[in-house]
Amino acid sequence: MDFATSMFNFSNTLILPFWLMLIFLPRSNITRRFFSNPNFSPMQLLAILYAIMVIPALVSSPQILTALARPTLEGIQTLMSSPAGAAAGWIHYLCFDLFVGVSVWRKAIDKNQSFLWVSIVLMMVLMFGPLGWLIHELASIRRKANPT
């Protein structure tokens, strides 16, 4: 198995327990410990994996930075067309989707919301990233407009 495949598989395996905690154990002490610690977070682990993928690529191929500084659809498609590019992109998505999921979780904890609804939204964030976050934001706006 090559490095990119290993990193892809490892990041998927690493992230799953954290999403399961957010969705199914939102009020447990272990979930609070993982996501309330200012010195450590699962997103930091993913950022480290991302750095392990991206920094060597940037050092060996400075044209990557040029492609990112002045992105074109074709240039981004080229970057993502290799296994290493796709794995790095996937880890990037995992990191930021979890960051958004934790933000949704924190708001729900702070507002003492029912996690029946929030868990559905968190599953949407896990699967569809920005769409899940948008649903959460629209629901929050609606709740503000119709407080009951």
PDB file of N, CA and C in Angstrom, residues 19 43 94-104 106:
ATOM      1  N   TRP A  19     -16.544  11.573  15.271  1.00  0.00           N
ATOM      2  CA  TRP A  19     -17.891  11.866  14.775  1.00  0.00           C
ATOM      3  C   TRP A  19     -18.941  11.052  15.543  1.00  0.00           C
ATOM      4  N   MET A  43      -9.079  17.911  15.430  1.00  0.00           N
ATOM      5  CA  MET A  43      -8.777  18.677  14.225  1.00  0.00           C
ATOM      6  C   MET A  43      -7.282  18.941  14.119  1.00  0.00           C
ATOM      7  N   LEU A  94     -11.895  16.501   5.714  1.00  0.00           N
ATOM      8  CA  LEU A  94     -12.188  15.883   7.010  1.00  0.00           C
ATOM      9  C   LEU A  94     -11.917  16.848   8.157  1.00  0.00           C
ATOM     10  N   CYS A  95     -10.807  17.542   8.080  1.00  0.00           N
ATOM     11  CA  CYS A  95     -10.426  18.473   9.146  1.00  0.00           C
ATOM     12  C   CYS A  95     -11.444  19.603   9.275  1.00  0.00           C
ATOM     13  N   PHE A  96     -11.775  20.227   8.176  1.00  0.00           N
ATOM     14  CA  PHE A  96     -12.680  21.364   8.260  1.00  0.00           C
ATOM     15  C   PHE A  96     -14.128  20.955   8.473  1.00  0.00           C
ATOM     16  N   ASP A  97     -14.547  19.826   7.970  1.00  0.00           N
ATOM     17  CA  ASP A  97     -15.897  19.344   8.274  1.00  0.00           C
ATOM     18  C   ASP A  97     -16.031  19.054   9.763  1.00  0.00           C
ATOM     19  N   LEU A  98     -15.009  18.449  10.358  1.00  0.00           N
ATOM     20  CA  LEU A  98     -15.059  18.203  11.799  1.00  0.00           C
ATOM     21  C   LEU A  98     -15.037  19.516  12.570  1.00  0.00           C
ATOM     22  N   PHE A  99     -14.261  20.473  12.118  1.00  0.00           N
ATOM     23  CA  PHE A  99     -14.235  21.794  12.748  1.00  0.00           C
ATOM     24  C   PHE A  99     -15.638  22.409  12.758  1.00  0.00           C
ATOM     25  N   VAL A 100     -16.331  22.327  11.638  1.00  0.00           N
ATOM     26  CA  VAL A 100     -17.704  22.841  11.545  1.00  0.00           C
ATOM     27  C   VAL A 100     -18.628  22.017  12.438  1.00  0.00           C
ATOM     28  N   GLY A 101     -18.481  20.694  12.435  1.00  0.00           N
ATOM     29  CA  GLY A 101     -19.301  19.844  13.289  1.00  0.00           C
ATOM     30  C   GLY A 101     -19.127  20.175  14.760  1.00  0.00           C
ATOM     31  N   VAL A 102     -17.898  20.427  15.171  1.00  0.00           N
ATOM     32  CA  VAL A 102     -17.644  20.790  16.569  1.00  0.00           C
ATOM     33  C   VAL A 102     -18.273  22.152  16.884  1.00  0.00           C
ATOM     34  N   SER A 103     -18.250  23.053  15.939  1.00  0.00           N
ATOM     35  CA  SER A 103     -18.890  24.356  16.135  1.00  0.00           C
ATOM     36  C   SER A 103     -20.401  24.191  16.341  1.00  0.00           C
ATOM     37  N   VAL A 104     -21.014  23.348  15.536  1.00  0.00           N
ATOM     38  CA  VAL A 104     -22.451  23.055  15.683  1.00  0.00           C
ATOM     39  C   VAL A 104     -22.701  22.418  17.054  1.00  0.00           C
ATOM     40  N   ARG A 106     -20.868  22.656  19.812  1.00  0.00           N
ATOM     41  CA  ARG A 106     -20.673  23.637  20.891  1.00  0.00           C
ATOM     42  C   ARG A 106     -21.872  24.558  21.036  1.00  0.00           C
TER      43      ARG A 106
END
